[in-house]
Short mmCIF file of C-alpha atoms and ligand atoms in Angstrom, two decimals:
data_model
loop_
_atom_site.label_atom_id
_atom_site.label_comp_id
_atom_site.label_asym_id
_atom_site.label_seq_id
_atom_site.Cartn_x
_atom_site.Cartn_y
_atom_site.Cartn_z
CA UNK A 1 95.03 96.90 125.88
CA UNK A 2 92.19 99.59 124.03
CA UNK A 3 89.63 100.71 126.67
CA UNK A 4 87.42 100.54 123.89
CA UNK A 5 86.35 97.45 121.22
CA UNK A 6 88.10 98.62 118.67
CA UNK A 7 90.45 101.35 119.45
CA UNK A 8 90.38 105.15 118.77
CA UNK A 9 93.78 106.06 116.58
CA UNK A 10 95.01 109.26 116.43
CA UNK A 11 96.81 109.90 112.93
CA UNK A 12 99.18 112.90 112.31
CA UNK A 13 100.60 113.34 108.83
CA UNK A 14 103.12 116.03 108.05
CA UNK A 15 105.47 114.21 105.31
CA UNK A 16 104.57 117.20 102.94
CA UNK A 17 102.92 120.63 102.65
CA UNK A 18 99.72 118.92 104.27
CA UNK A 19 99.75 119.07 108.35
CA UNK A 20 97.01 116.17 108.16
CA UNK A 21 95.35 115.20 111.43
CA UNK A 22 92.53 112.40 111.67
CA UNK A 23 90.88 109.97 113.85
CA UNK A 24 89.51 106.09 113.40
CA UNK A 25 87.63 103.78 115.54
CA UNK A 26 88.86 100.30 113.94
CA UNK A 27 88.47 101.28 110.51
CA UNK A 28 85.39 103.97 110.68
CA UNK A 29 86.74 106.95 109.98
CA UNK A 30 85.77 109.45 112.66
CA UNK A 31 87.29 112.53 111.74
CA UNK A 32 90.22 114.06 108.85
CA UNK A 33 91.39 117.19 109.53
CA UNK A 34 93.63 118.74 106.91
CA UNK A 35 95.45 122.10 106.98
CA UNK A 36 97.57 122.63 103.56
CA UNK A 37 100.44 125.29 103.06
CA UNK A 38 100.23 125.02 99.18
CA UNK A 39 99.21 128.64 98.97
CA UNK A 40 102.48 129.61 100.62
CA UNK A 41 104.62 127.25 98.28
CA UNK A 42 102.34 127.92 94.51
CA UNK A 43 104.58 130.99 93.49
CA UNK A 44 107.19 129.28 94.13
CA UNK A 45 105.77 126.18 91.88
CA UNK A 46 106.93 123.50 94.04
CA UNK A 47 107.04 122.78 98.28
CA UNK A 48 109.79 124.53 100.20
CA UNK A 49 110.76 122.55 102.87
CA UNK A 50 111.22 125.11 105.34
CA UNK A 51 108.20 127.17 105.02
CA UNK A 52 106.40 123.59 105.13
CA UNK A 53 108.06 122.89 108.89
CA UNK A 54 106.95 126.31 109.93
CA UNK A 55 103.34 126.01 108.66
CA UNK A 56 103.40 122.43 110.12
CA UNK A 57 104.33 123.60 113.74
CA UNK A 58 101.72 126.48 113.39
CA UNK A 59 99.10 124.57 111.99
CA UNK A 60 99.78 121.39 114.57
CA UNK A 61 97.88 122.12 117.64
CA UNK A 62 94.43 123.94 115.90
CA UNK A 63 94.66 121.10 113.96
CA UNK A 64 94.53 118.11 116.36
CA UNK A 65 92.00 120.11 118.60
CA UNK A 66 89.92 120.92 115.00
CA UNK A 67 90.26 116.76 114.82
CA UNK A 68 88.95 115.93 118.47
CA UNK A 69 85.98 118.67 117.56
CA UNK A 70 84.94 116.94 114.68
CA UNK A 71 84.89 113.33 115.74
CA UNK A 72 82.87 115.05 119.15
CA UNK A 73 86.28 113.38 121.69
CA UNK A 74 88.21 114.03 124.12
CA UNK A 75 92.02 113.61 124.70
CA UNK A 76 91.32 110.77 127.30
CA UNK A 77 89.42 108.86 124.72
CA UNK A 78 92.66 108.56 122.24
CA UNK A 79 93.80 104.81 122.64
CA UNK A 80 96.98 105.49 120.72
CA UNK A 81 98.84 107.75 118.48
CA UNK A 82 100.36 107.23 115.00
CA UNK A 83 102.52 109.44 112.94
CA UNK A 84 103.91 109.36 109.55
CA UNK A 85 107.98 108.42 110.28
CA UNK A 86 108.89 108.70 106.67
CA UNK A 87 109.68 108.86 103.56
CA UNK A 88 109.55 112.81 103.35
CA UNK A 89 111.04 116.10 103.75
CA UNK A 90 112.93 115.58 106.67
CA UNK A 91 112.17 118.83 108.40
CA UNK A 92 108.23 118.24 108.07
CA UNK A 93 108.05 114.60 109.53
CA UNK A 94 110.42 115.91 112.50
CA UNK A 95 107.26 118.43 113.50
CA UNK A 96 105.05 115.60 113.37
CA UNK A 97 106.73 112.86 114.79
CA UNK A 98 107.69 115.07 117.58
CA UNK A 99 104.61 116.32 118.12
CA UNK A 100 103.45 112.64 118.19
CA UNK A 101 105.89 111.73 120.29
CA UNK A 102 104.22 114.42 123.10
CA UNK A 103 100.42 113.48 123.05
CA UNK A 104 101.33 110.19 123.41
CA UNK A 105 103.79 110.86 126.37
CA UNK A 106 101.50 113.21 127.66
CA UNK A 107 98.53 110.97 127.01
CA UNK A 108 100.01 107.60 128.34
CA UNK A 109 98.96 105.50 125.33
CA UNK A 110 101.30 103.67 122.90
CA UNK A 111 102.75 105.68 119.94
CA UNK A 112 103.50 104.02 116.16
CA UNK A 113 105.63 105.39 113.98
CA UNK A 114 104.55 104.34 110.10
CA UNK A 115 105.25 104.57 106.32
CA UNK A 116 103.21 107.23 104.58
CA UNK A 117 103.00 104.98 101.49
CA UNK A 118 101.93 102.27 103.32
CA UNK A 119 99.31 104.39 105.06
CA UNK A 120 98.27 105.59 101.33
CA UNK A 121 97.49 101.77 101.09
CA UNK A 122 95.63 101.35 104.54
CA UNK A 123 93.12 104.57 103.65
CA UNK A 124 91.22 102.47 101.29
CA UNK A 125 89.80 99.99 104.31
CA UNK A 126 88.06 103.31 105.98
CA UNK A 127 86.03 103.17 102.65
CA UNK A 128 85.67 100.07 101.30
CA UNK A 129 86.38 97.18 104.14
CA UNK A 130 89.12 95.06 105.12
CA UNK A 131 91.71 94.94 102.75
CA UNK A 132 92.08 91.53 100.32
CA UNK A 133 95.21 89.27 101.27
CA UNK A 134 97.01 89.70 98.86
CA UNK A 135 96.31 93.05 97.28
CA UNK A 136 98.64 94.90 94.69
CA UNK A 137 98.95 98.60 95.12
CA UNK A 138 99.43 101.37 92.36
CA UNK A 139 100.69 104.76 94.66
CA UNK A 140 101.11 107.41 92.66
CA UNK A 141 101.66 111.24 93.78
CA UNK A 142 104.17 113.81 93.74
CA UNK A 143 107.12 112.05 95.04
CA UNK A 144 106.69 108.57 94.56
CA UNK A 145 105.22 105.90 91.72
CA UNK A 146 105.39 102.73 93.01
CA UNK A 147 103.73 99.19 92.46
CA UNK A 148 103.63 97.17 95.74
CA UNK A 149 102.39 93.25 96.77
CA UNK A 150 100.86 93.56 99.71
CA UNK A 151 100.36 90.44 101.49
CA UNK A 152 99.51 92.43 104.58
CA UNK A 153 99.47 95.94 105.01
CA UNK A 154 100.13 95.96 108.87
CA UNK A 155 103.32 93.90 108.57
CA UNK A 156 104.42 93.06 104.97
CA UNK A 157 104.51 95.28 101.84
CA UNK A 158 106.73 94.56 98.55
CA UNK A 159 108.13 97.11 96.15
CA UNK A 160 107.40 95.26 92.67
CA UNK A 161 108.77 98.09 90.63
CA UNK A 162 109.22 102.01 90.86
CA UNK A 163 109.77 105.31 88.78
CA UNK A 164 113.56 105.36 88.36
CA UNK A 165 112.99 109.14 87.37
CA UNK A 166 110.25 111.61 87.75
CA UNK A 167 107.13 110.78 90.08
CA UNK A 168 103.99 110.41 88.02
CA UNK A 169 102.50 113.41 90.08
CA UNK A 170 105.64 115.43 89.72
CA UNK A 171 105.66 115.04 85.76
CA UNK A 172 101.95 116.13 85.89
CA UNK A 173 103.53 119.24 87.79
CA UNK A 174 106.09 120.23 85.63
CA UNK A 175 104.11 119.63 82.27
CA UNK A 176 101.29 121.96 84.00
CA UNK A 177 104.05 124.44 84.50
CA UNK A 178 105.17 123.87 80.84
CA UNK A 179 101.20 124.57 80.11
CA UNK A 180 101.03 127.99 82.11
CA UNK A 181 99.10 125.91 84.18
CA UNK A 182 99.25 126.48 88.11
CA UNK A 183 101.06 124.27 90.84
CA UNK A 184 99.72 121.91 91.60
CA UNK A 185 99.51 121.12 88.22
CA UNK A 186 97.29 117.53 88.42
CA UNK A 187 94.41 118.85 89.05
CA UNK A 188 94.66 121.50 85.93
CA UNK A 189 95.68 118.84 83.75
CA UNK A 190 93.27 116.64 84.44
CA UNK A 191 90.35 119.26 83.84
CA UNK A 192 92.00 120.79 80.57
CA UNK A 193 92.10 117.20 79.30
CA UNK A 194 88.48 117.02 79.31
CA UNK A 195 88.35 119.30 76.69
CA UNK A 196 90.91 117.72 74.17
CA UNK A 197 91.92 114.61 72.78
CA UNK A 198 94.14 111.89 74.14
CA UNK A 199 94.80 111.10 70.61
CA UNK A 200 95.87 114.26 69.79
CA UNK A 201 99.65 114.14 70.20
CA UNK A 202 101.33 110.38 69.91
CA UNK A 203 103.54 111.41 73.40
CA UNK A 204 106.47 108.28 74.45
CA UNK A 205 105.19 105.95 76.76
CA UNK A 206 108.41 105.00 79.11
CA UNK A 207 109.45 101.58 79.93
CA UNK A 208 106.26 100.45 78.28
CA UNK A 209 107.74 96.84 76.86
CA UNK A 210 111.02 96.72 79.04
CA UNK A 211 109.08 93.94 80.93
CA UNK A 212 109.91 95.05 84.07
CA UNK A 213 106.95 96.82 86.83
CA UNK A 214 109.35 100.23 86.80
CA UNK A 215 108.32 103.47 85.50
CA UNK A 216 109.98 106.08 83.77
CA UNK A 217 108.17 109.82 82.79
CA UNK A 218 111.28 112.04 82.30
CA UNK A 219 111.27 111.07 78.85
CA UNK A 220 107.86 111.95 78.19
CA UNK A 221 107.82 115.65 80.69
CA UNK A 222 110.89 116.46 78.10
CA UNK A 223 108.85 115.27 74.62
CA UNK A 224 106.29 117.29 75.83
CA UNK A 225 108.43 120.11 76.47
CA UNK A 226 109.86 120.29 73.12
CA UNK A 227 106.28 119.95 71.50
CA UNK A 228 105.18 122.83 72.97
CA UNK A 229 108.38 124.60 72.07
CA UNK A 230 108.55 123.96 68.68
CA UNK A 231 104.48 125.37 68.24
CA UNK A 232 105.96 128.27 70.12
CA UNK A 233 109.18 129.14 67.98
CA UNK A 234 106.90 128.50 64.93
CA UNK A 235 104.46 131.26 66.29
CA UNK A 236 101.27 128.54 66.52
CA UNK A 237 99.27 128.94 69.45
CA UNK A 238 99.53 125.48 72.06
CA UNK A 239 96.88 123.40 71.81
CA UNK A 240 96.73 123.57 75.50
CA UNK A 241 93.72 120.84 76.13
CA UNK A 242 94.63 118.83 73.60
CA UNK A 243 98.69 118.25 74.82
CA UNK A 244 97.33 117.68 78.04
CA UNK A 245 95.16 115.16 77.28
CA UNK A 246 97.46 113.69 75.45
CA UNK A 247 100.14 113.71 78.54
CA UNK A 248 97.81 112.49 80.67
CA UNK A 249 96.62 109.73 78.22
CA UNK A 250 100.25 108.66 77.78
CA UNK A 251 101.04 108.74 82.01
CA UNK A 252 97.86 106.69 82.43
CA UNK A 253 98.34 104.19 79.76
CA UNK A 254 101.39 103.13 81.29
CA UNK A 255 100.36 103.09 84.83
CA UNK A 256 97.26 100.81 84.51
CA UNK A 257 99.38 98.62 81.93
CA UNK A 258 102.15 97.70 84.31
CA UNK A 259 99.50 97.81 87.53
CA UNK A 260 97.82 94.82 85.56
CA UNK A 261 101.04 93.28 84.45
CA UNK A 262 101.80 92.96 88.03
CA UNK A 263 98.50 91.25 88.63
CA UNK A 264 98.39 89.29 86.26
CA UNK A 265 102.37 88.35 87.00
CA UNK A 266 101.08 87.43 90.78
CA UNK A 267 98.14 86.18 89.91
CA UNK A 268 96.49 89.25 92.67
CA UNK A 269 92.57 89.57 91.58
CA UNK A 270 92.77 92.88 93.83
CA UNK A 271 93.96 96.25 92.35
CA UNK A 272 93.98 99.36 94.71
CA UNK A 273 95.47 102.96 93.54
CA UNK A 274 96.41 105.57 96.19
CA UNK A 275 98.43 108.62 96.27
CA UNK A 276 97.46 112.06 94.57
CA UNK A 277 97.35 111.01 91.24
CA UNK A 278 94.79 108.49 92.03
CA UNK A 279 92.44 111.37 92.38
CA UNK A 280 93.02 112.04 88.31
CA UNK A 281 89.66 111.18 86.11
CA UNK A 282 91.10 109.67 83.05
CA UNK A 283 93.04 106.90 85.44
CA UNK A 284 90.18 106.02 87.68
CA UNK A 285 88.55 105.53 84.42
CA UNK A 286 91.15 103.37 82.27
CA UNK A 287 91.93 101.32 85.61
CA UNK A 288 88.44 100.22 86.10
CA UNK A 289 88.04 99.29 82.17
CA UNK A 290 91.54 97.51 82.31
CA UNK A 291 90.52 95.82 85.35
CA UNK A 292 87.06 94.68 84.08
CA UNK A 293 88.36 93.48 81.31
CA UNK A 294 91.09 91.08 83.69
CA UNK A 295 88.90 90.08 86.24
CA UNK A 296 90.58 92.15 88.33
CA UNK A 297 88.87 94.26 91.25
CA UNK A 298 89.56 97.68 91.49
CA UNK A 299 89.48 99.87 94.37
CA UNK A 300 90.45 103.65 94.88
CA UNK A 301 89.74 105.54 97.70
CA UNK A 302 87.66 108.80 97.06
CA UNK A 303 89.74 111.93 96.37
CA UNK A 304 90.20 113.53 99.80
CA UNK A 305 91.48 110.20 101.01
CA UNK A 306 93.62 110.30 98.29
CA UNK A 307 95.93 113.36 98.54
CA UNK A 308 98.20 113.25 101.74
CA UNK A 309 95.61 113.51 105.14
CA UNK A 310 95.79 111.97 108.79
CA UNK A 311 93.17 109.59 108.60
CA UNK A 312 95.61 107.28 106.57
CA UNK A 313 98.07 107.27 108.78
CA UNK A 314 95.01 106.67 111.66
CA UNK A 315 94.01 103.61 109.66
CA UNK A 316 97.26 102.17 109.14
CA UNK A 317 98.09 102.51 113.26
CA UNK A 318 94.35 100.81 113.49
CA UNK A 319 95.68 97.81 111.89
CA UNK A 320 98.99 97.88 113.59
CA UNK A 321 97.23 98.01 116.93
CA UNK A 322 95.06 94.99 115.54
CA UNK A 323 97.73 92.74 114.51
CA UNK A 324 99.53 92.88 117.79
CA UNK A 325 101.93 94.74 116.32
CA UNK A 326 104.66 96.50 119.19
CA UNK A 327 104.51 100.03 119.72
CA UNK A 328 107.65 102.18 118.72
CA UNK A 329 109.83 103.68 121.38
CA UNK A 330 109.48 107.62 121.98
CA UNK A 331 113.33 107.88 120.45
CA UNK A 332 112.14 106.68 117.03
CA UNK A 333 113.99 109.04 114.11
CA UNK A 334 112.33 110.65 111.42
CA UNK A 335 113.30 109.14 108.67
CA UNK A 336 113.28 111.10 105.04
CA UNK A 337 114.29 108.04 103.19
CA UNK A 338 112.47 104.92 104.79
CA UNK A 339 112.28 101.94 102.86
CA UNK A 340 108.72 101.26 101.45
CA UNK A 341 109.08 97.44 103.18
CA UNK A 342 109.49 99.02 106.94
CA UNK A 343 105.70 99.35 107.37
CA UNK A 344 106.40 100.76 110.88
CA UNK A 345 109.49 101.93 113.25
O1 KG4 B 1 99.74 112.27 97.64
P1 KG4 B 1 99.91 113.73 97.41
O2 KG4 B 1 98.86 114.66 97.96
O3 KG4 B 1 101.26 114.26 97.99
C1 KG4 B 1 102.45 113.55 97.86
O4 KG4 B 1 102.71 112.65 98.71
O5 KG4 B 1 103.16 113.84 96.87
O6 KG4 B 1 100.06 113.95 95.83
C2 KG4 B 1 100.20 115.22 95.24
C3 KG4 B 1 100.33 115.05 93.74
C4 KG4 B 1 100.66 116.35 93.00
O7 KG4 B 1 101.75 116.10 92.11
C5 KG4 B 1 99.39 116.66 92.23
O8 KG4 B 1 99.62 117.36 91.01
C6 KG4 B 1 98.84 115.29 91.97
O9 KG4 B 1 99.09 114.58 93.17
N1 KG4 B 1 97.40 115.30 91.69
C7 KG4 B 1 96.88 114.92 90.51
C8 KG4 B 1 95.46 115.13 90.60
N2 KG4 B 1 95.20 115.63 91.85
C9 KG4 B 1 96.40 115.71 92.50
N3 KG4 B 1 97.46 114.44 89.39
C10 KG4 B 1 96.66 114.16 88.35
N4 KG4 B 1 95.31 114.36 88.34
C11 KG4 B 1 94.68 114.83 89.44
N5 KG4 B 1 93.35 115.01 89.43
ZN1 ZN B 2 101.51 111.05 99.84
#
């Protein structure tokens, strides 16, 4: 039983390079404490697991007291603690989940294990209110593109289709790297872009009339590779705006058509798009057009909500603890490859 109304939820994220820590009460976000190890991993251009574990058991304990400090609490006032279980680099969720598995030992409150994409879902309600029964969920970010039914975040979520190559964030990565653009590459692309044309460069759109709610961007990372090669070898300079515009046009294109198809195909009148990429301009934009034009509401959480953080994995335990859901045991795994349907452990 929560001491308090609505229970204080203590998130910890550490699926990644981000040692995430935040705090709800219900579904008001109290605090989101994020300390990244990005720097450590850009020359590298791309996360190395182990330096990732090491920053996460470094950065663990400043961050959860950082956490308590900015949400003005106490240990004794945490209700219950949930950590990100998987998917994710094994090594990373292991810090987290056993450091999860200690404050809520140590703290005597009830501990749940849950799915960081289903937590990507669950963020959205700290901004914009209760989640719509059923909702459909774009999540897209560097290791997974996925299109999910969700009936009910806190106990059932349905993979509709996925990437069966590249993740959209991880194409954005590798054509920024392509670009001479740094890691991670998103956020470069998606400011370049503003400068050039989507219509600059007819790129392949993947999968685009295959009818099914997959995704594929392999074939369009390599197109664009061999673009810019071909300027290269011919001694042109690389229009770099204008190919990334044109990337990002193509990615986008096919995300919000197949987001809609799946609306449409369940008849869902509520979009929401989560992960990194959801943070990119040109997609916030074509989604809410797409989705106007459908009758289709859209929601996205704002950026920082976006890109992996604690207070998703805090809002997703919230609803867990609502629903009646039972707490996992303190000899739960971590769990690099959990199924997107397993909403918790
Ligand atoms: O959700 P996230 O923080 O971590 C994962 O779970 O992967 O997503 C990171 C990904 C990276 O690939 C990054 O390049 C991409 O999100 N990203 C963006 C933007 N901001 C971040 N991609 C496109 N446009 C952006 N503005
Ligand atoms: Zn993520």
């Amino acid at each position: 039983m929560s001491r308090h109304d609505e229970p204080i939820v203590l998130g910890i994220e550490t699926s990644c390079d981000e040692t995430g820590v935040g705090i709800v009460r219900g579904h008001t976000l109290l605090a989101n404490t994020v300390a990244s190890s990005m720097d450590e991993h850009a020359r590298f251009g791309g996360v190395v697991p182990e330096v990732a574990s090491r920053a996460h058991l470094e950065a663990m304990t400043p961050t959860v007291e950082g956490a308590l400090t900015a949400a003005g609490l106490r240990f004794s006032d945490i209700d219950a603690v949930a950590v990100t279980a998987g998917p994710g680099l094994a090594g990373a969720l292991l810090v987290g989940v056993a450091a999860a598995k200690a404050y809520a030992l140590g703290l005597g409150v009830p501990l749940y294990g849950v799915n960081h994409l289903a937590a990507h879902v669950a963020v959205d309600q700290l901004e914009h209110g209760p989640l719509p029964k059923p909702s459909v969920a774009l999540l897209v970010s560097g290791g997974h593109s996925s299109l999910l039914l969700v009936p009910d975040v806190a106990q059932d979520v349905i993979s509709l289709g996925s990437t069966v190559d590249d993740a959209a964030g991880e194409a954005f990565d590798k054509v920024a790297r392509v670009l001479g653009l740094p890691f991670p590459g998103g956020p470069h692309i998606d400011r370049a872009a503003r400068e050039g044309s989507g219509a600059a460069v007819a790129f392949p759109r993947g999968k685009y009339d295959d009818g099914t709610l997959d995704f594929s961007f392999s074939g369009l990372k390599t197109a664009v590779a061999r673009w810019v090669e071909a300027r290269e070898a011919a001694g042109e300079t690389v229009p770099v705006a204008d190919v990334a515009a044109s990337f990002q046009e193509a990615v986008v294109d096919v995300l919000t058509r197949k987001a809609l198809q799946a609306c449409a195909r369940y008849d869902v009148k509520d979009l929401l798009i989560g992960g990194g990429v959801a943070a990119n301009s040109r997609l916030r934009a074509m989604a809410q057009e797409r989705c106007d034009a459908a009758g289709v509401r859209l929601r996205v959480p704002r950026p920082g909500l976006c890109t992996d953080n604690g207070a998703m994995v805090a809002a997703l335990g919230a609803n867990l603890v609502a629903a009646g859901v039972r707490p996992s045991t303190l000899d739960i795994p971590a769990d690099s490859s959990l199924p997107i349907t397993v909403v918790n452990v």
